[in-house]
């Protein structure tokens, strides 16, 4: 099974959900790719769910259980037209992608043993997996047993329900210098500026020298066999929306701008904490030796 993300006319496969299980007329939900090779589900004109831009990983796998079959997703470049192709390790030829009338995306494969359809993938998987549900500078933490909204480092909630997202604990001061912290395994935010063919250092500099730039991410795209874009630099100006901490290890590294004082405070606290802990450890050892000698 293949899903076309783009062609030479910047068009993609477009799916439209039924209005109801017994009503094949079109609903408000549709699915397709965009010019940045993202997959989006829209509710009319508003994004409902988003799969982040391709990061150069050619193949990754999904499975129901560790003992069951594996579904693999592969990125294919056919003369500048990009496709996602799907195969199942048990050789099943019957596969389908379904856009449910509720807006949920499902990938299914036919199980010849149970004579039923196995669901390998469905999104959004939780309420905080929906588009921008954690608000600006908030993210959905999918590494937890129950996915929950949290704030990016250096931010705090504006409201308890995250409806307004998060705000900085300390404002940036570009004139005095800011720092970037590394956030691993992240689904990169939406509304980015896509810069082609930059080295990592030039990508970092692109963001660092612009006080309005809040974050950046870099990916090597040479594995995709692209004839023009060998790398991809994403930079964000202003708010970060629709961010997620991935629990499957398939996320990217996001470099987030914070005030340099935030880094120095953490470093200073660590410098104080380590000697204190070492002193306490020595004191405990002396006490243990004294107790042993007293008993002896």
Short mmCIF file of C-alpha atoms in Angstrom, two decimals:
data_model
loop_
_atom_site.label_atom_id
_atom_site.label_comp_id
_atom_site.label_asym_id
_atom_site.label_seq_id
_atom_site.Cartn_x
_atom_site.Cartn_y
_atom_site.Cartn_z
CA UNK A 1 0.00 0.00 0.00
CA UNK A 2 1.30 3.47 -0.88
CA UNK A 3 0.37 6.99 0.17
CA UNK A 4 1.53 9.81 -2.09
CA UNK A 5 2.82 12.81 -0.14
CA UNK A 6 3.66 15.07 -3.08
CA UNK A 7 4.27 15.11 -6.80
CA UNK A 8 5.88 17.53 -9.20
CA UNK A 9 2.79 19.73 -8.99
CA UNK A 10 2.98 19.80 -5.14
CA UNK A 11 -0.22 17.76 -4.87
CA UNK A 12 -0.78 14.69 -2.69
CA UNK A 13 -3.17 11.84 -2.04
CA UNK A 14 -6.30 13.31 -0.48
CA UNK A 15 -8.72 11.27 1.63
CA UNK A 16 -12.12 12.42 2.84
CA UNK A 17 -13.97 10.63 5.65
CA UNK A 18 -17.57 9.43 5.50
CA UNK A 19 -20.08 11.49 7.44
CA UNK A 20 -21.22 8.42 9.42
CA UNK A 21 -20.74 4.62 9.31
CA UNK A 22 -23.85 4.29 7.15
CA UNK A 23 -23.57 7.63 5.33
CA UNK A 24 -20.90 7.80 2.56
CA UNK A 25 -21.39 11.51 1.95
CA UNK A 26 -18.32 13.62 2.74
CA UNK A 27 -17.65 14.76 6.31
CA UNK A 28 -15.63 17.67 7.65
CA UNK A 29 -12.48 15.53 8.05
CA UNK A 30 -9.88 15.13 5.31
CA UNK A 31 -6.27 13.91 5.11
CA UNK A 32 -3.36 14.83 2.86
CA UNK A 33 0.28 15.89 2.61
CA UNK A 34 1.72 19.37 2.38
CA UNK A 35 4.74 20.95 0.69
CA UNK A 36 6.95 20.12 3.71
CA UNK A 37 6.03 16.40 3.42
CA UNK A 38 3.91 16.46 6.55
CA UNK A 39 0.70 14.43 6.86
CA UNK A 40 -2.26 16.36 8.24
CA UNK A 41 -5.86 15.65 9.11
CA UNK A 42 -8.07 18.71 8.80
CA UNK A 43 -11.43 19.46 10.37
CA UNK A 44 -12.72 21.67 7.58
CA UNK A 45 -9.87 24.19 7.32
CA UNK A 46 -8.45 23.69 10.84
CA UNK A 47 -5.68 21.14 11.52
CA UNK A 48 -6.89 18.27 13.71
CA UNK A 49 -3.80 16.01 13.75
CA UNK A 50 -0.32 16.31 12.22
CA UNK A 51 2.57 14.01 11.48
CA UNK A 52 5.79 16.04 11.56
CA UNK A 53 7.97 16.75 8.53
CA UNK A 54 10.15 13.90 7.25
CA UNK A 55 13.49 13.74 9.02
CA UNK A 56 15.54 11.47 6.72
CA UNK A 57 14.68 8.16 8.41
CA UNK A 58 13.96 5.81 5.51
CA UNK A 59 12.28 2.94 7.35
CA UNK A 60 10.59 2.45 10.70
CA UNK A 61 8.33 -0.27 12.08
CA UNK A 62 5.06 -0.54 13.98
CA UNK A 63 3.70 -3.62 15.75
CA UNK A 64 0.77 -4.72 17.88
CA UNK A 65 2.82 -7.00 20.13
CA UNK A 66 6.44 -8.13 20.23
CA UNK A 67 5.43 -11.62 19.08
CA UNK A 68 3.15 -10.46 16.27
CA UNK A 69 3.81 -9.29 12.70
CA UNK A 70 5.56 -5.98 12.02
CA UNK A 71 4.30 -3.24 9.73
CA UNK A 72 7.11 -1.25 8.07
CA UNK A 73 6.87 2.25 6.63
CA UNK A 74 9.35 3.16 3.89
CA UNK A 75 9.89 6.52 2.21
CA UNK A 76 10.20 6.25 -1.57
CA UNK A 77 11.37 8.99 -3.95
CA UNK A 78 10.23 8.42 -7.54
CA UNK A 79 11.68 11.23 -9.60
CA UNK A 80 10.88 13.89 -7.02
CA UNK A 81 7.49 12.41 -6.13
CA UNK A 82 7.41 11.13 -2.54
CA UNK A 83 5.43 8.14 -1.31
CA UNK A 84 5.05 6.31 1.97
CA UNK A 85 4.82 2.56 1.30
CA UNK A 86 3.63 0.02 3.86
CA UNK A 87 4.32 -3.72 4.11
CA UNK A 88 3.64 -6.38 6.75
CA UNK A 89 6.25 -8.96 7.78
CA UNK A 90 3.81 -11.89 7.52
CA UNK A 91 3.37 -11.19 3.80
CA UNK A 92 -0.21 -9.95 4.04
CA UNK A 93 -1.17 -8.34 0.75
CA UNK A 94 -4.41 -6.87 2.09
CA UNK A 95 -3.81 -3.54 3.79
CA UNK A 96 -5.83 -0.39 4.09
CA UNK A 97 -5.70 3.09 5.49
CA UNK A 98 -8.91 4.44 6.98
CA UNK A 99 -9.89 7.98 7.87
CA UNK A 100 -12.67 7.48 10.41
CA UNK A 101 -15.66 9.80 10.51
CA UNK A 102 -14.39 10.98 13.93
CA UNK A 103 -11.11 12.17 12.37
CA UNK A 104 -8.98 9.22 13.52
CA UNK A 105 -6.41 7.74 11.10
CA UNK A 106 -6.02 3.94 11.15
CA UNK A 107 -3.67 1.53 9.36
CA UNK A 108 -5.00 -2.03 9.15
CA UNK A 109 -3.76 -5.35 7.75
CA UNK A 110 -5.77 -8.52 7.13
CA UNK A 111 -5.09 -11.38 9.55
CA UNK A 112 -5.75 -14.63 7.68
CA UNK A 113 -5.67 -16.66 10.91
CA UNK A 114 -8.32 -14.71 12.81
CA UNK A 115 -10.08 -13.58 9.60
CA UNK A 116 -10.15 -10.01 10.88
CA UNK A 117 -8.42 -6.67 10.40
CA UNK A 118 -5.50 -5.93 12.76
CA UNK A 119 -5.04 -2.28 13.72
CA UNK A 120 -1.33 -1.38 13.65
CA UNK A 121 -1.59 2.36 14.02
CA UNK A 122 -4.23 4.89 15.04
CA UNK A 123 -3.91 8.61 15.67
CA UNK A 124 -4.66 10.78 17.48
CA UNK A 125 -3.98 8.31 20.28
CA UNK A 126 -5.05 10.61 23.13
CA UNK A 127 -6.69 13.97 23.67
CA UNK A 128 -3.30 15.70 23.98
CA UNK A 129 -2.19 14.12 20.67
CA UNK A 130 -4.64 16.36 18.83
CA UNK A 131 -3.28 19.39 17.05
CA UNK A 132 -1.96 22.10 19.41
CA UNK A 133 -4.04 20.70 22.29
CA UNK A 134 -1.37 21.67 24.85
CA UNK A 135 -1.24 25.27 23.62
CA UNK A 136 1.77 27.44 22.72
CA UNK A 137 5.06 26.21 24.26
CA UNK A 138 3.27 23.20 25.75
CA UNK A 139 3.88 19.62 24.61
CA UNK A 140 2.15 16.25 24.82
CA UNK A 141 4.30 13.84 26.86
CA UNK A 142 3.64 10.47 25.20
CA UNK A 143 6.33 8.73 27.28
CA UNK A 144 3.93 8.51 30.24
CA UNK A 145 1.39 5.71 30.81
CA UNK A 146 -1.29 8.35 30.22
CA UNK A 147 -0.20 11.06 27.78
CA UNK A 148 -0.41 14.46 29.46
CA UNK A 149 0.34 18.09 28.64
CA UNK A 150 3.53 19.62 30.04
CA UNK A 151 5.53 22.81 29.50
CA UNK A 152 8.82 22.99 27.65
CA UNK A 153 11.89 23.63 29.82
CA UNK A 154 11.95 27.22 31.03
CA UNK A 155 8.17 27.63 30.74
CA UNK A 156 5.21 27.36 33.14
CA UNK A 157 1.46 26.83 32.54
CA UNK A 158 -0.72 29.88 31.97
CA UNK A 159 -3.76 27.92 33.19
CA UNK A 160 -4.24 24.56 34.90
CA UNK A 161 -5.97 22.99 31.89
CA UNK A 162 -3.27 24.13 29.40
CA UNK A 163 -5.95 25.80 27.27
CA UNK A 164 -3.70 28.87 27.03
CA UNK A 165 -0.46 26.92 26.83
CA UNK A 166 2.70 27.98 28.65
CA UNK A 167 4.66 31.18 29.21
CA UNK A 168 8.32 31.85 29.86
CA UNK A 169 9.48 31.91 33.47
CA UNK A 170 12.07 34.48 32.46
CA UNK A 171 11.98 36.60 29.31
CA UNK A 172 14.72 36.39 26.70
CA UNK A 173 17.32 39.12 26.54
CA UNK A 174 19.04 38.74 23.23
CA UNK A 175 21.41 41.64 23.86
CA UNK A 176 22.93 39.79 26.82
CA UNK A 177 23.10 36.49 25.00
CA UNK A 178 20.79 33.47 25.12
CA UNK A 179 21.50 29.75 25.19
CA UNK A 180 19.98 26.68 23.53
CA UNK A 181 19.06 23.49 25.36
CA UNK A 182 18.73 20.09 23.69
CA UNK A 183 15.35 18.31 23.77
CA UNK A 184 15.54 14.71 22.55
CA UNK A 185 12.90 12.53 20.84
CA UNK A 186 10.56 15.41 20.05
CA UNK A 187 7.87 15.71 17.42
CA UNK A 188 8.91 19.02 15.90
CA UNK A 189 6.39 21.89 16.17
CA UNK A 190 4.34 23.23 13.28
CA UNK A 191 4.59 26.63 11.56
CA UNK A 192 8.30 26.50 10.82
CA UNK A 193 10.52 28.14 8.24
CA UNK A 194 12.02 25.44 6.00
CA UNK A 195 15.62 26.25 4.99
CA UNK A 196 17.30 23.96 2.46
CA UNK A 197 20.86 22.68 2.26
CA UNK A 198 22.48 24.10 5.36
CA UNK A 199 25.10 22.43 7.51
CA UNK A 200 24.24 21.90 11.17
CA UNK A 201 26.46 24.81 12.23
CA UNK A 202 24.87 27.15 9.68
CA UNK A 203 21.41 26.02 10.77
CA UNK A 204 22.28 26.81 14.40
CA UNK A 205 23.72 30.18 13.39
CA UNK A 206 20.58 30.98 11.38
CA UNK A 207 18.56 30.81 14.59
CA UNK A 208 21.16 32.13 17.03
CA UNK A 209 21.68 35.45 15.22
CA UNK A 210 17.94 36.17 15.01
CA UNK A 211 16.45 37.26 18.34
CA UNK A 212 12.96 36.27 17.15
CA UNK A 213 14.01 32.64 16.57
CA UNK A 214 12.82 30.43 19.43
CA UNK A 215 14.04 27.00 18.26
CA UNK A 216 15.63 25.03 15.43
CA UNK A 217 16.00 21.43 14.25
CA UNK A 218 18.32 19.83 11.71
CA UNK A 219 18.07 16.65 9.63
CA UNK A 220 20.26 14.96 7.02
CA UNK A 221 18.05 14.08 4.03
CA UNK A 222 20.72 12.47 1.84
CA UNK A 223 19.25 9.00 2.56
CA UNK A 224 16.07 10.01 0.75
CA UNK A 225 17.90 10.21 -2.57
CA UNK A 226 16.88 13.81 -3.11
CA UNK A 227 18.72 15.53 -5.96
CA UNK A 228 18.41 19.05 -4.50
CA UNK A 229 17.86 18.98 -0.73
CA UNK A 230 20.62 17.10 1.08
CA UNK A 231 19.69 18.56 4.46
CA UNK A 232 16.81 20.29 6.15
CA UNK A 233 16.94 23.13 8.65
CA UNK A 234 13.73 24.09 10.44
CA UNK A 235 13.56 27.32 12.42
CA UNK A 236 10.68 28.71 14.45
CA UNK A 237 9.83 32.35 14.98
CA UNK A 238 7.56 33.06 17.94
CA UNK A 239 5.29 30.43 19.48
CA UNK A 240 5.88 26.66 19.27
CA UNK A 241 2.66 24.72 18.71
CA UNK A 242 1.80 21.02 18.36
CA UNK A 243 4.94 19.64 20.01
CA UNK A 244 5.23 16.15 21.48
CA UNK A 245 7.70 14.08 23.48
CA UNK A 246 7.76 10.80 21.55
CA UNK A 247 7.71 7.49 23.39
CA UNK A 248 8.83 5.37 20.42
CA UNK A 249 12.30 6.87 19.97
CA UNK A 250 11.43 8.23 16.52
CA UNK A 251 11.43 11.89 17.43
CA UNK A 252 13.98 14.54 16.50
CA UNK A 253 16.34 16.73 18.49
CA UNK A 254 14.85 20.18 19.08
CA UNK A 255 17.13 23.02 20.14
CA UNK A 256 15.15 25.46 22.31
CA UNK A 257 16.22 29.03 23.06
CA UNK A 258 16.26 30.01 26.75
CA UNK A 259 17.83 32.87 28.73
CA UNK A 260 21.50 32.18 29.43
CA UNK A 261 20.86 32.80 33.14
CA UNK A 262 18.64 29.69 33.21
CA UNK A 263 21.58 27.56 32.14
CA UNK A 264 23.98 29.26 34.56
CA UNK A 265 21.56 28.80 37.46
CA UNK A 266 21.33 25.07 36.78
CA UNK A 267 25.11 24.84 36.45
CA UNK A 268 25.62 26.86 39.64
CA UNK A 269 23.17 24.71 41.57
CA UNK A 270 24.97 21.59 40.38
CA UNK A 271 28.34 23.02 41.43
CA UNK A 272 26.96 23.62 44.92
CA UNK A 273 25.09 20.32 45.20
CA UNK A 274 28.02 18.06 44.27
CA UNK A 275 30.42 19.24 47.02
CA UNK A 276 27.62 19.12 49.61
CA UNK A 277 26.72 15.55 48.63
CA UNK A 278 30.40 14.55 48.72
CA UNK A 279 30.82 16.05 52.20
CA UNK A 280 27.74 14.23 53.47
CA UNK A 281 29.02 10.96 52.04
CA UNK A 282 32.37 11.40 53.81
CA UNK A 283 30.57 12.22 57.07
CA UNK A 284 28.41 9.09 56.77
CA UNK A 285 31.52 6.95 56.17
CA UNK A 286 33.25 8.43 59.26
CA UNK A 287 30.17 7.71 61.37
CA UNK A 288 30.00 4.11 60.15
CA UNK A 289 33.69 3.57 60.95
CA UNK A 290 33.22 5.05 64.44
CA UNK A 291 30.19 2.83 65.11
CA UNK A 292 32.06 -0.29 63.99
CA UNK A 293 35.03 0.54 66.25
CA UNK A 294 32.72 1.22 69.21
CA UNK A 295 31.04 -2.17 68.79
CA UNK A 296 34.41 -3.89 68.35
#
